[in-house]
């Protein structure tokens, strides 16, 4: 019975969401997002296409060869994994970070958003070229809908505060002259 009371007490945390209804800034933000739904859905669609496309390409370019080698592959994988030549360490073999296409999706999201953690990186020239193209496509894909979002915010802000700011600007101008 005490667990049920704890859940009820925890449910009180959700009262914070009611504050957004009375807060002018939160309602402005919500209206902006609502007006930007077409642009944001298009953004999600193009990002999804880019993730699948670039994840597949980088997997096939950087995936390496499947091998059974106790010196390179961990015991948890039964000493079998995809390996590639480590061009930064004198040509030794290393376990490839691109073990599957879905696992490569993480690399694409990090690269497209230009975060670049450095835990996965290509080593071949073709892989580096694909990385550059992926970064440029990510910048363009993310930048275009953001301008629409900013434009919608300006329009909503002007609709909310437009008349009040016009009056204040006129008073300031009269005071100046």
mmCIF file of C-alpha atoms in Angstrom:
data_model
loop_
_atom_site.group_PDB
_atom_site.id
_atom_site.type_symbol
_atom_site.label_atom_id
_atom_site.label_comp_id
_atom_site.label_asym_id
_atom_site.label_seq_id
_atom_site.Cartn_x
_atom_site.Cartn_y
_atom_site.Cartn_z
ATOM 1 C CA UNK A 1 0.000 0.000 0.000
ATOM 2 C CA UNK A 2 2.862 2.457 0.631
ATOM 3 C CA UNK A 3 4.160 2.046 -2.921
ATOM 4 C CA UNK A 4 0.837 3.321 -4.265
ATOM 5 C CA UNK A 5 1.121 6.451 -2.111
ATOM 6 C CA UNK A 6 4.632 7.071 -3.381
ATOM 7 C CA UNK A 7 3.380 6.899 -6.952
ATOM 8 C CA UNK A 8 0.665 9.433 -6.111
ATOM 9 C CA UNK A 9 3.255 11.738 -4.550
ATOM 10 C CA UNK A 10 5.431 11.345 -7.619
ATOM 11 C CA UNK A 11 2.479 12.266 -9.846
ATOM 12 C CA UNK A 12 2.506 15.736 -8.257
ATOM 13 C CA UNK A 13 5.648 16.444 -10.278
ATOM 14 C CA UNK A 14 3.523 16.625 -13.406
ATOM 15 C CA UNK A 15 1.848 19.777 -12.095
ATOM 16 C CA UNK A 16 4.812 21.685 -13.476
ATOM 17 C CA UNK A 17 3.392 21.197 -16.971
ATOM 18 C CA UNK A 18 0.349 23.279 -16.064
ATOM 19 C CA UNK A 19 2.618 26.289 -15.636
ATOM 20 C CA UNK A 20 3.183 26.403 -19.386
ATOM 21 C CA UNK A 21 -0.474 27.212 -19.931
ATOM 22 C CA UNK A 22 -0.149 30.443 -17.970
ATOM 23 C CA UNK A 23 3.362 31.399 -19.038
ATOM 24 C CA UNK A 24 3.530 33.723 -22.027
ATOM 25 C CA UNK A 25 6.965 32.490 -23.135
ATOM 26 C CA UNK A 26 5.947 28.854 -23.062
ATOM 27 C CA UNK A 27 2.791 29.531 -25.045
ATOM 28 C CA UNK A 28 4.850 31.522 -27.576
ATOM 29 C CA UNK A 29 7.244 28.587 -27.908
ATOM 30 C CA UNK A 30 4.356 26.111 -28.287
ATOM 31 C CA UNK A 31 2.692 28.243 -30.993
ATOM 32 C CA UNK A 32 6.015 28.534 -32.816
ATOM 33 C CA UNK A 33 6.522 24.773 -32.785
ATOM 34 C CA UNK A 34 2.947 24.236 -33.912
ATOM 35 C CA UNK A 35 3.441 26.616 -36.847
ATOM 36 C CA UNK A 36 6.720 24.860 -37.727
ATOM 37 C CA UNK A 37 5.379 21.283 -37.783
ATOM 38 C CA UNK A 38 5.591 20.955 -41.607
ATOM 39 C CA UNK A 39 9.222 22.113 -41.672
ATOM 40 C CA UNK A 40 10.160 19.935 -38.693
ATOM 41 C CA UNK A 41 8.505 16.864 -40.191
ATOM 42 C CA UNK A 42 10.389 17.473 -43.430
ATOM 43 C CA UNK A 43 13.583 17.804 -41.382
ATOM 44 C CA UNK A 44 12.940 14.448 -39.708
ATOM 45 C CA UNK A 45 12.233 12.815 -43.070
ATOM 46 C CA UNK A 46 15.449 14.084 -44.679
ATOM 47 C CA UNK A 47 17.532 13.208 -41.616
ATOM 48 C CA UNK A 48 16.098 9.681 -41.678
ATOM 49 C CA UNK A 49 16.987 9.314 -45.356
ATOM 50 C CA UNK A 50 20.490 10.650 -44.697
ATOM 51 C CA UNK A 51 21.012 8.319 -41.739
ATOM 52 C CA UNK A 52 20.042 5.236 -43.735
ATOM 53 C CA UNK A 53 22.005 6.296 -46.818
ATOM 54 C CA UNK A 54 25.235 7.378 -45.129
ATOM 55 C CA UNK A 55 25.069 4.589 -42.524
ATOM 56 C CA UNK A 56 24.901 1.994 -45.279
ATOM 57 C CA UNK A 57 27.674 3.596 -47.315
ATOM 58 C CA UNK A 58 30.086 4.005 -44.401
ATOM 59 C CA UNK A 59 29.458 0.434 -43.266
ATOM 60 C CA UNK A 60 30.394 -0.998 -46.642
ATOM 61 C CA UNK A 61 33.400 1.304 -47.054
ATOM 62 C CA UNK A 62 34.814 1.075 -43.509
ATOM 63 C CA UNK A 63 33.399 -2.229 -42.262
ATOM 64 C CA UNK A 64 36.515 -4.233 -42.976
ATOM 65 C CA UNK A 65 36.936 -7.988 -43.241
ATOM 66 C CA UNK A 66 35.289 -10.545 -40.985
ATOM 67 C CA UNK A 67 37.983 -12.580 -39.269
ATOM 68 C CA UNK A 68 38.625 -14.869 -36.343
ATOM 69 C CA UNK A 69 41.660 -13.524 -34.511
ATOM 70 C CA UNK A 70 42.295 -13.769 -30.782
ATOM 71 C CA UNK A 71 44.829 -10.921 -30.964
ATOM 72 C CA UNK A 72 42.320 -8.375 -32.272
ATOM 73 C CA UNK A 73 38.807 -9.561 -31.445
ATOM 74 C CA UNK A 74 37.554 -9.730 -27.846
ATOM 75 C CA UNK A 75 36.558 -12.936 -26.117
ATOM 76 C CA UNK A 76 32.979 -11.670 -25.754
ATOM 77 C CA UNK A 77 32.667 -11.982 -29.556
ATOM 78 C CA UNK A 78 34.266 -15.453 -29.547
ATOM 79 C CA UNK A 79 37.386 -13.896 -31.087
ATOM 80 C CA UNK A 80 35.498 -13.151 -34.314
ATOM 81 C CA UNK A 81 34.839 -9.617 -35.554
ATOM 82 C CA UNK A 82 35.216 -7.182 -38.422
ATOM 83 C CA UNK A 83 38.760 -5.802 -38.613
ATOM 84 C CA UNK A 84 40.366 -3.044 -40.610
ATOM 85 C CA UNK A 85 43.879 -1.786 -41.060
ATOM 86 C CA UNK A 86 44.772 0.943 -38.580
ATOM 87 C CA UNK A 87 46.569 3.464 -40.753
ATOM 88 C CA UNK A 88 47.370 5.601 -37.698
ATOM 89 C CA UNK A 89 49.257 2.802 -35.899
ATOM 90 C CA UNK A 90 51.552 1.521 -38.614
ATOM 91 C CA UNK A 91 49.146 -0.784 -40.411
ATOM 92 C CA UNK A 92 48.177 -3.064 -37.522
ATOM 93 C CA UNK A 93 44.732 -4.616 -37.492
ATOM 94 C CA UNK A 94 42.038 -3.161 -35.248
ATOM 95 C CA UNK A 95 38.418 -3.963 -34.598
ATOM 96 C CA UNK A 96 36.215 -1.877 -36.880
ATOM 97 C CA UNK A 97 33.762 0.369 -35.054
ATOM 98 C CA UNK A 98 31.296 -0.036 -37.936
ATOM 99 C CA UNK A 99 30.029 -3.515 -37.024
ATOM 100 C CA UNK A 100 26.594 -3.211 -38.655
ATOM 101 C CA UNK A 101 24.492 -0.778 -40.633
ATOM 102 C CA UNK A 102 22.210 0.111 -37.692
ATOM 103 C CA UNK A 103 25.269 0.607 -35.488
ATOM 104 C CA UNK A 104 26.652 2.979 -38.149
ATOM 105 C CA UNK A 105 23.518 5.135 -37.774
ATOM 106 C CA UNK A 106 24.987 6.482 -34.529
ATOM 107 C CA UNK A 107 28.088 7.655 -36.399
ATOM 108 C CA UNK A 108 25.910 9.347 -39.027
ATOM 109 C CA UNK A 109 23.875 11.272 -36.417
ATOM 110 C CA UNK A 110 27.036 12.419 -34.621
ATOM 111 C CA UNK A 111 28.631 13.429 -37.924
ATOM 112 C CA UNK A 112 25.568 15.121 -39.448
ATOM 113 C CA UNK A 113 25.077 17.274 -36.365
ATOM 114 C CA UNK A 114 28.838 18.040 -36.389
ATOM 115 C CA UNK A 115 29.264 16.867 -32.793
ATOM 116 C CA UNK A 116 32.032 14.421 -33.679
ATOM 117 C CA UNK A 117 32.807 12.528 -30.471
ATOM 118 C CA UNK A 118 35.733 10.692 -32.083
ATOM 119 C CA UNK A 119 34.821 7.220 -30.869
ATOM 120 C CA UNK A 120 34.115 6.105 -34.442
ATOM 121 C CA UNK A 121 36.027 7.512 -37.375
ATOM 122 C CA UNK A 122 36.877 6.436 -40.909
ATOM 123 C CA UNK A 123 40.444 5.697 -41.928
ATOM 124 C CA UNK A 124 40.268 5.164 -45.677
ATOM 125 C CA UNK A 125 40.366 8.048 -48.118
ATOM 126 C CA UNK A 126 36.938 7.130 -49.454
ATOM 127 C CA UNK A 127 35.566 6.975 -45.890
ATOM 128 C CA UNK A 128 36.941 10.439 -45.162
ATOM 129 C CA UNK A 129 35.367 11.790 -48.355
ATOM 130 C CA UNK A 130 32.022 10.276 -47.334
ATOM 131 C CA UNK A 131 32.442 11.909 -43.919
ATOM 132 C CA UNK A 132 32.918 15.328 -45.507
ATOM 133 C CA UNK A 133 29.849 14.876 -47.702
ATOM 134 C CA UNK A 134 27.855 13.635 -44.688
ATOM 135 C CA UNK A 135 28.845 16.696 -42.640
ATOM 136 C CA UNK A 136 27.929 19.114 -45.442
ATOM 137 C CA UNK A 137 24.592 17.387 -46.029
ATOM 138 C CA UNK A 138 23.919 17.493 -42.292
ATOM 139 C CA UNK A 139 24.654 21.202 -42.067
ATOM 140 C CA UNK A 140 22.376 21.961 -45.005
ATOM 141 C CA UNK A 141 19.645 19.622 -43.815
ATOM 142 C CA UNK A 142 19.603 21.118 -40.321
ATOM 143 C CA UNK A 143 20.116 24.754 -41.320
ATOM 144 C CA UNK A 144 17.208 25.171 -43.711
ATOM 145 C CA UNK A 145 14.342 24.208 -41.351
ATOM 146 C CA UNK A 146 15.952 26.207 -38.538
ATOM 147 C CA UNK A 147 15.479 29.388 -40.578
ATOM 148 C CA UNK A 148 11.788 28.535 -40.962
ATOM 149 C CA UNK A 149 11.577 27.997 -37.206
ATOM 150 C CA UNK A 150 13.200 31.396 -36.595
ATOM 151 C CA UNK A 151 10.871 33.077 -39.062
ATOM 152 C CA UNK A 152 7.826 31.507 -37.396
ATOM 153 C CA UNK A 153 9.096 32.621 -33.996
ATOM 154 C CA UNK A 154 9.480 36.193 -35.264
ATOM 155 C CA UNK A 155 5.967 36.144 -36.713
ATOM 156 C CA UNK A 156 4.463 34.759 -33.476
ATOM 157 C CA UNK A 157 6.430 37.233 -31.359
ATOM 158 C CA UNK A 158 5.322 40.110 -33.555
ATOM 159 C CA UNK A 159 1.703 38.947 -33.325
ATOM 160 C CA UNK A 160 1.977 38.772 -29.546
ATOM 161 C CA UNK A 161 3.963 41.921 -28.846
ATOM 162 C CA UNK A 162 3.742 43.847 -32.102
ATOM 163 C CA UNK A 163 1.291 46.588 -31.126
ATOM 164 C CA UNK A 164 2.840 47.148 -27.711
ATOM 165 C CA UNK A 165 6.351 47.445 -29.151
ATOM 166 C CA UNK A 166 5.154 49.798 -31.915
ATOM 167 C CA UNK A 167 3.667 52.143 -29.321
ATOM 168 C CA UNK A 168 6.837 52.030 -27.224
ATOM 169 C CA UNK A 169 9.000 52.702 -30.294
ATOM 170 C CA UNK A 170 6.869 55.725 -31.229
ATOM 171 C CA UNK A 171 7.106 57.122 -27.700
ATOM 172 C CA UNK A 172 10.868 56.614 -27.700
ATOM 173 C CA UNK A 173 11.154 58.318 -31.071
ATOM 174 C CA UNK A 174 9.057 61.286 -29.879
ATOM 175 C CA UNK A 175 11.195 61.580 -26.774
ATOM 176 C CA UNK A 176 14.348 61.510 -28.876
ATOM 177 C CA UNK A 177 13.258 64.378 -31.147
#
